[in-house]
GROMACS .gro file of C-alpha atoms in nm:
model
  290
    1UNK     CA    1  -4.521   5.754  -2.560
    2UNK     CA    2  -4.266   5.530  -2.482
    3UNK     CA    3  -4.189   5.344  -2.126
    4UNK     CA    4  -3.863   5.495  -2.101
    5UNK     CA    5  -4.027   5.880  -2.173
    6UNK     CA    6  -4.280   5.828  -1.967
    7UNK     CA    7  -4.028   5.720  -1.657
    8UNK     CA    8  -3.804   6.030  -1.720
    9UNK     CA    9  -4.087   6.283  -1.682
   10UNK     CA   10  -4.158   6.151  -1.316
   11UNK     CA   11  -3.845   6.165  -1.233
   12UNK     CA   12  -3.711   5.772  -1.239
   13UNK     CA   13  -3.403   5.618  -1.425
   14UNK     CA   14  -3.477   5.266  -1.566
   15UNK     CA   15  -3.143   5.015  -1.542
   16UNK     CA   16  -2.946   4.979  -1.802
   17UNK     CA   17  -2.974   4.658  -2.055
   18UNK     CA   18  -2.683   4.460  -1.957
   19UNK     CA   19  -2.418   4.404  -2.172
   20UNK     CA   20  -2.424   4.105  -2.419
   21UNK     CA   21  -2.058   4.185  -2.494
   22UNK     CA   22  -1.854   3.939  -2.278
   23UNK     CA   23  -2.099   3.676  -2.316
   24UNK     CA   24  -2.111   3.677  -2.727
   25UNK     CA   25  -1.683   3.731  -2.725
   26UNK     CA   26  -1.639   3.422  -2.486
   27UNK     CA   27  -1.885   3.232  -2.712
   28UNK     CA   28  -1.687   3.347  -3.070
   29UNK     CA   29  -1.326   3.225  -2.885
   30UNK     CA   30  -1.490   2.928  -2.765
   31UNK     CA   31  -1.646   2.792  -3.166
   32UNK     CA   32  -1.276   2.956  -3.255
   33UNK     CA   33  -1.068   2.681  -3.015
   34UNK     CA   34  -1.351   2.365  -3.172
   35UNK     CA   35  -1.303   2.443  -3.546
   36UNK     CA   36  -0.917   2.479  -3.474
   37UNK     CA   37  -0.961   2.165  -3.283
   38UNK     CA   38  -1.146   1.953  -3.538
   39UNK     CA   39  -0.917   2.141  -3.838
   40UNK     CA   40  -0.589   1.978  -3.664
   41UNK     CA   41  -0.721   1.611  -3.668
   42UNK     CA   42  -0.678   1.381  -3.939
   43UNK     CA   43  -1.048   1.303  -4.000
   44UNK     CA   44  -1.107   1.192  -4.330
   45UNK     CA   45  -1.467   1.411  -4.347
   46UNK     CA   46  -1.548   1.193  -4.700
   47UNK     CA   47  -1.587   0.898  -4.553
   48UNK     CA   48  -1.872   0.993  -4.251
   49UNK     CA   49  -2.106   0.907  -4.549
   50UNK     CA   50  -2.034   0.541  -4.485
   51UNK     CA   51  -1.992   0.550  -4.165
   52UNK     CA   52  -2.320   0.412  -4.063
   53UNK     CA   53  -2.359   0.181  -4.300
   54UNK     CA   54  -2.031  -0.019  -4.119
   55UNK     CA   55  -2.130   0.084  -3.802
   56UNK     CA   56  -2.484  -0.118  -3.884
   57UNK     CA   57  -2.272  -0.421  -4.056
   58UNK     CA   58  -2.059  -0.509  -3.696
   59UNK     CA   59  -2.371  -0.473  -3.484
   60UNK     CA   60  -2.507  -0.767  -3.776
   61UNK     CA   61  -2.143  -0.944  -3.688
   62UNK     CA   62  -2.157  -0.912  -3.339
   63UNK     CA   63  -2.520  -0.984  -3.209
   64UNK     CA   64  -2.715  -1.137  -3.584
   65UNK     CA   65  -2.619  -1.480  -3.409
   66UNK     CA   66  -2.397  -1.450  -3.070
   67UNK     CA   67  -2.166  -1.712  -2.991
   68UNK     CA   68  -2.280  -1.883  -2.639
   69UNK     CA   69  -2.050  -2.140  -2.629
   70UNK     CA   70  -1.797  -1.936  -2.478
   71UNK     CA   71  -2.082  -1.788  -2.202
   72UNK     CA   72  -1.901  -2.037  -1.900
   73UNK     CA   73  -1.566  -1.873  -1.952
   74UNK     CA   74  -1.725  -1.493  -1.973
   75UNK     CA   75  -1.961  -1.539  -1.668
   76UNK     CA   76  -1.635  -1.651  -1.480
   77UNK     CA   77  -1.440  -1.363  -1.596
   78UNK     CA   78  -1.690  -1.104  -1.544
   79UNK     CA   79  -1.713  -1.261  -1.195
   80UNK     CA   80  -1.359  -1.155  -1.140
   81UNK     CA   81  -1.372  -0.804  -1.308
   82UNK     CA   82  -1.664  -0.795  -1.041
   83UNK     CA   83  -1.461  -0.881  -0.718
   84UNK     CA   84  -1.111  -0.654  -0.866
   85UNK     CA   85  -1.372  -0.361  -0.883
   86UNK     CA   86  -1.443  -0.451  -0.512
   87UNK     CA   87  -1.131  -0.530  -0.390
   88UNK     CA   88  -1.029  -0.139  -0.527
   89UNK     CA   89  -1.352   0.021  -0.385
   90UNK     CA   90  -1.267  -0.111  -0.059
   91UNK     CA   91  -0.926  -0.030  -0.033
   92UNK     CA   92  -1.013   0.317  -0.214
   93UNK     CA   93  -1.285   0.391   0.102
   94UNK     CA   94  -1.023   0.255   0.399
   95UNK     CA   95  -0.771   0.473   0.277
   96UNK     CA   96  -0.992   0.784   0.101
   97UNK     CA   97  -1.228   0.852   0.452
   98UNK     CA   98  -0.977   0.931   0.667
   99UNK     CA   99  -0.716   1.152   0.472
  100UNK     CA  100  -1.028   1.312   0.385
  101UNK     CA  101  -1.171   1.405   0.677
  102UNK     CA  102  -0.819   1.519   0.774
  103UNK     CA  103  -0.841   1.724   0.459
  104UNK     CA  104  -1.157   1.892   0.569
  105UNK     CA  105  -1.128   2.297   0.712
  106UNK     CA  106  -1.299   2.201   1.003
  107UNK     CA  107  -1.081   1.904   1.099
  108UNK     CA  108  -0.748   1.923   0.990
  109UNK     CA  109  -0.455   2.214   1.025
  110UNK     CA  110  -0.369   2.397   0.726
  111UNK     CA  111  -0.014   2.235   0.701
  112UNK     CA  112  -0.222   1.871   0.640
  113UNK     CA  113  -0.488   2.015   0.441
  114UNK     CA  114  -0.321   2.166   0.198
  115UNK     CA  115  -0.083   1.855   0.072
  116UNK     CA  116  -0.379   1.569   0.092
  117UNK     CA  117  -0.560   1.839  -0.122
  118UNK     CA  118  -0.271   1.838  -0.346
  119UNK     CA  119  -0.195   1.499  -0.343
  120UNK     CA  120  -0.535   1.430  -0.451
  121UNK     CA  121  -0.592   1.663  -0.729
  122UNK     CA  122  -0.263   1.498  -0.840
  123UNK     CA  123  -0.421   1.131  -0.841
  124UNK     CA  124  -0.760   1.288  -1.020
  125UNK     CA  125  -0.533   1.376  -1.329
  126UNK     CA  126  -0.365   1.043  -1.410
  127UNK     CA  127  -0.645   0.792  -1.567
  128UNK     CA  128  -0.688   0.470  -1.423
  129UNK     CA  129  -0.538   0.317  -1.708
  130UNK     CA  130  -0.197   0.467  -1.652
  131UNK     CA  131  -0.187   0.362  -1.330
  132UNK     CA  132  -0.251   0.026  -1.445
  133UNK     CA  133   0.065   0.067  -1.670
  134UNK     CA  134   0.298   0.192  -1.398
  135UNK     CA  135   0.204  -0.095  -1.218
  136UNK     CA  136   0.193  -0.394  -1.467
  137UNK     CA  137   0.588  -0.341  -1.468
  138UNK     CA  138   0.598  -0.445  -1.037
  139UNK     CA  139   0.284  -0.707  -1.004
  140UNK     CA  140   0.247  -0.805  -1.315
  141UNK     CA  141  -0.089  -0.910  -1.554
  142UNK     CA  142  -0.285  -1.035  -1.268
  143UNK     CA  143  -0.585  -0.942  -1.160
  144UNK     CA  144  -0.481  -0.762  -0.874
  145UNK     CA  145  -0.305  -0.573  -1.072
  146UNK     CA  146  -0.660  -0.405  -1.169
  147UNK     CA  147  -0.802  -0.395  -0.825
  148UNK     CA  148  -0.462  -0.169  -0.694
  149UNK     CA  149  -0.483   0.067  -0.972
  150UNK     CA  150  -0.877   0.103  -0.898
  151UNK     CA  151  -0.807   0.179  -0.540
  152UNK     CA  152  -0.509   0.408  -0.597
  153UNK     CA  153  -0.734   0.624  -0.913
  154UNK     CA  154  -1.010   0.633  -0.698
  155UNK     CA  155  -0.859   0.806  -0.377
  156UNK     CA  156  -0.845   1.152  -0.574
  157UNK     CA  157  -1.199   1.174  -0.593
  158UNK     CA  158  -1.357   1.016  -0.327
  159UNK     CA  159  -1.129   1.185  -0.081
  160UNK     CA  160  -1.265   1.513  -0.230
  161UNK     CA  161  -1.609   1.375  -0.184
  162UNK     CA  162  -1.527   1.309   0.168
  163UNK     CA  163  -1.410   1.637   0.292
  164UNK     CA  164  -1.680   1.855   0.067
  165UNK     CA  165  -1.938   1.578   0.264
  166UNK     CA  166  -1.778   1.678   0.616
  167UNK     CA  167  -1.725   2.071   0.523
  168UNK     CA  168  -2.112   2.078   0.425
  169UNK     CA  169  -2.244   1.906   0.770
  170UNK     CA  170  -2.443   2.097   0.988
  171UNK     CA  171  -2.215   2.300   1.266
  172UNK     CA  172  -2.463   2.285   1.557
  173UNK     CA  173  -2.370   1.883   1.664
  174UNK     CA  174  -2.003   2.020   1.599
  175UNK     CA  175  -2.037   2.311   1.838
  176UNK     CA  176  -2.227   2.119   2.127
  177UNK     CA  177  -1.934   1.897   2.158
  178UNK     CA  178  -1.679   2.227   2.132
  179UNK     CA  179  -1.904   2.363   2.352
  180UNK     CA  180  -1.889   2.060   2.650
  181UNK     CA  181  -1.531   2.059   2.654
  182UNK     CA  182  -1.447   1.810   2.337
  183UNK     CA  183  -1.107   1.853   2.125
  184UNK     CA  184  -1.105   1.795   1.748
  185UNK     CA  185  -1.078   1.454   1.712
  186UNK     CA  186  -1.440   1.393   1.944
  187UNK     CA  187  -1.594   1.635   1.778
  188UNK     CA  188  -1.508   1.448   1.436
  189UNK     CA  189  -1.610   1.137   1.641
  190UNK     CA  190  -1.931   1.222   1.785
  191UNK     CA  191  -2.024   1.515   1.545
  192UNK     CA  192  -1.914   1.523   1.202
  193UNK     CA  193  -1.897   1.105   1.154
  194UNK     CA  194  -2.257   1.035   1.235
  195UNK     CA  195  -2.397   1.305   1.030
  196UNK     CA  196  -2.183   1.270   0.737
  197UNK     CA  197  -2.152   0.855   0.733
  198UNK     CA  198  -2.482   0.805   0.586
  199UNK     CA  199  -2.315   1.001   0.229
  200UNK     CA  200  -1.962   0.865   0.266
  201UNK     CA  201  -2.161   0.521   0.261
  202UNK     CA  202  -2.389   0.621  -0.039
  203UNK     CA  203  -2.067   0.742  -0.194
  204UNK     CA  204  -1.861   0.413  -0.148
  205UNK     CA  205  -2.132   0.212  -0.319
  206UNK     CA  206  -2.114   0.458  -0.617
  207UNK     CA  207  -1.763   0.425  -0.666
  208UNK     CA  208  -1.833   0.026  -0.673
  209UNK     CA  209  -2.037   0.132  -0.945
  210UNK     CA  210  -1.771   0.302  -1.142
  211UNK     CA  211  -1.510   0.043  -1.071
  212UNK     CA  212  -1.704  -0.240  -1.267
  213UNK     CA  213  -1.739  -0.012  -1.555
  214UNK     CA  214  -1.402   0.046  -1.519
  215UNK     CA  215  -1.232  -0.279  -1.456
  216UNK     CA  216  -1.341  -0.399  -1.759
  217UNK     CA  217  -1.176  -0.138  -1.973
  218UNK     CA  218  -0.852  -0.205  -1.773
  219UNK     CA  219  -0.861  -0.578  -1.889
  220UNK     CA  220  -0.793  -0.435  -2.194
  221UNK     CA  221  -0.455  -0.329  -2.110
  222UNK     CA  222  -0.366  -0.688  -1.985
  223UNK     CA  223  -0.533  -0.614  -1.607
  224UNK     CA  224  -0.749  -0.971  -1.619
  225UNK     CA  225  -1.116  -1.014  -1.630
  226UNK     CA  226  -1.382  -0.972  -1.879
  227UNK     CA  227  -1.184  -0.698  -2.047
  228UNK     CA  228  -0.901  -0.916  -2.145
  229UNK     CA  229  -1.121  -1.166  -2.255
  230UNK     CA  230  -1.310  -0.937  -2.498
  231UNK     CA  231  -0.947  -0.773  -2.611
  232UNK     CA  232  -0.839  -1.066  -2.697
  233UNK     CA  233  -1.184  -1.203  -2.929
  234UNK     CA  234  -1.171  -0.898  -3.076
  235UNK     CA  235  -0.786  -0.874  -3.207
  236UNK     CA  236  -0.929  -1.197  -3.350
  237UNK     CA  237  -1.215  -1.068  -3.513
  238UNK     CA  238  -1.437  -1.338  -3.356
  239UNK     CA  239  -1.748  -1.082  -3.370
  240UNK     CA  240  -2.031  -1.347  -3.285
  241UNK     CA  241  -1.818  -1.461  -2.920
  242UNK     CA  242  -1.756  -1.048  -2.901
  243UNK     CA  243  -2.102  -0.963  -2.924
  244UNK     CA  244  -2.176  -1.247  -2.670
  245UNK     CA  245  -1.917  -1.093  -2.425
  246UNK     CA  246  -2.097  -0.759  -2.496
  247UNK     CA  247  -2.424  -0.868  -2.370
  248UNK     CA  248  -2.313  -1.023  -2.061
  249UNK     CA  249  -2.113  -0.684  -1.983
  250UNK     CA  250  -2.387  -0.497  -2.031
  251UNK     CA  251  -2.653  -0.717  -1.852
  252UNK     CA  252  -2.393  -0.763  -1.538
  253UNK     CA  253  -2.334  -0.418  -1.512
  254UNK     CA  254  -2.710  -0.250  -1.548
  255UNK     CA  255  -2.762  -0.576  -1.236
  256UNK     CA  256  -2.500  -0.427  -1.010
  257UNK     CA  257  -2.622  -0.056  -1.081
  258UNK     CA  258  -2.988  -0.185  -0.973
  259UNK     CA  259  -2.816  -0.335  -0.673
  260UNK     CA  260  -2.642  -0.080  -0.554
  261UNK     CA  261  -2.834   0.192  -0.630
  262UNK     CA  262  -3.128   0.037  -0.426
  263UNK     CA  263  -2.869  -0.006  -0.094
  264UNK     CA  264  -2.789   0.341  -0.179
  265UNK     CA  265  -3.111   0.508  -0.228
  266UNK     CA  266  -3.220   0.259   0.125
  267UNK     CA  267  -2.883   0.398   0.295
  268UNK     CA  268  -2.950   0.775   0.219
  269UNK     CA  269  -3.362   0.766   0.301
  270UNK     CA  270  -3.301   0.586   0.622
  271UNK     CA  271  -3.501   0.293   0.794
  272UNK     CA  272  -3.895   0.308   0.728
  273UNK     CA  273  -4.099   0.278   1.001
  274UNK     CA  274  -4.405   0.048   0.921
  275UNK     CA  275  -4.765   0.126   1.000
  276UNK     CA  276  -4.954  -0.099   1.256
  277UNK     CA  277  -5.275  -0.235   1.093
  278UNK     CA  278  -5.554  -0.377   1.325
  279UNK     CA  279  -5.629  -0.690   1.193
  280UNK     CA  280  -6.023  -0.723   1.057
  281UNK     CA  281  -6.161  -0.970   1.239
  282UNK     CA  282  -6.039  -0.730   1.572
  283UNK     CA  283  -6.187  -0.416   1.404
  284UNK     CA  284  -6.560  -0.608   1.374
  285UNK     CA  285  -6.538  -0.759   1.702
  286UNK     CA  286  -6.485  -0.376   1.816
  287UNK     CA  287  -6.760  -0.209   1.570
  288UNK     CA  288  -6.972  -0.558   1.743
  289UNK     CA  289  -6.981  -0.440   2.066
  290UNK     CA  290  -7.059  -0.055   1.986
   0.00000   0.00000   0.00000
């Protein structure tokens, strides 16, 4: 005697299996759209066999015997790739905190929330490197250069960080200041700031992060820094300076995640507050005169 018998003779209905229909049709269109994806490209599939075997003969090139003699020149260059990706997460956070806060529901009017919100979706579509293009025509291949189209790609998304941050804060703060006579802009002073800055901090430091992974890839377009300098090395097939230029990259980069993820992770837990220890010799005198 089945389950489903056995529940119809007492009188109860058992739910339905839910249907696997949707699921499996949006899966089929789905492996449809990748195989007419990877059809339309020009891949040559024959030659993935080899692929390997090259990829394993430029790692040989680049790092079998690195070139240090050009190690001066990088460090200096990925010193300024360093300060253009802070120079464009500063000027990113002055200019991202407060549209964003003004873009938040419980700051702003509709009439300003809805174009920042707008404006910044807008800014999240066009890649850093575009920006760097639009801009190379009015300042230039400088440096700063870089560091403007940093700040201007990264106001799209860390204004949206910013008012999801201040929408998500607690409203009790916010209605104790409603609540002793305060308009909008002290409540976003003495309510929303203090319990959202602690995250809007954490969140500038991570966009630092991002910027020095991405000012190098703008050197490549001409922007300065160690991105130009590897461009160039590699359009001259120099693989023992490019491998060089690869290592400092990557060890300069993993040292300024470690950085700033420990100011972050310090920022976001708070200060600690440190146990008092009696000193021993005070603890025997004590446990002498018991």
């Amino acid at each position: 005697m089945t389950l489903s018998t056995t529940a119809r003779g007492i009188g109860l209905e058992l739910p339905r299996h839910p249907s696997r229909l949707v699921p499996t049709v949006v899966a089929v269109i789905v492996g449809v759209v990748v195989l007419a994806a990877a059809a339309g490209l020009p891949i040559p599939w024959s030659d993935l066999g080899s692929l390997p075997g090259q990829i394993a003969h430029y790692l040989t090139l680049m790092f079998a015997d690195p070139n240090w003699e050009k190690l001066p020149q990088a460090l200096f260059e990925t010193w300024r790739s360093i300060s253009m990706a802070w120079i464009g997460a500063i000027g990113c956070v002055i200019v991202s905190i407060p549209l964003g806060m003004l873009a938040a529901n419980n700051v702003g009017p509709v009439w300003v929330r809805l174009p920042l919100r707008g404006l910044f979706a807008v800014i999240r579509a066009v890649p850093e490197v575009i920006i760097a293009l639009l801009l190379l025509t009015v300042t230039g291949l400088t440096p700063f250069t870089g560091a403007l189209a940093l700040a201007i790609a990264g106001i799209g998304t860390q204004a949206k960080w910013v008012y999801e941050t201040v929408e998500s804060v607690q409203e009790g703060a916010s209605e104790a200041v409603k609540a002793a006579g305060g308009n909008t802009a002290q409540v976003t002073r003495w309510a929303l700031w203090p319990a959202a800055a602690p995250t809007l901090l954490s969140f500038a430091l991570y966009r630092f992060e991002i910027n020095i992974r991405t000012s190098a890839v703008l050197g490549l377009v001409g922007a300065g820094g160690i991105g130009s300098m590897l461009a160039n090395y590699t359009n001259f097939r120099e693989w023992d300076t490019v491998g060089m230029l690869l290592i400092v990259v990557v060890i300069a980069t993993m040292l300024m995640d470690a950085v700033s993820g420990a100011i972050r992770r310090r920022i976001m837990r708070g200060p600690r507050v440190k146990a008092i220890v009696e000193p021993k010799k005070e603890r025997a005198d004590v446990a002498g005169t018991r």
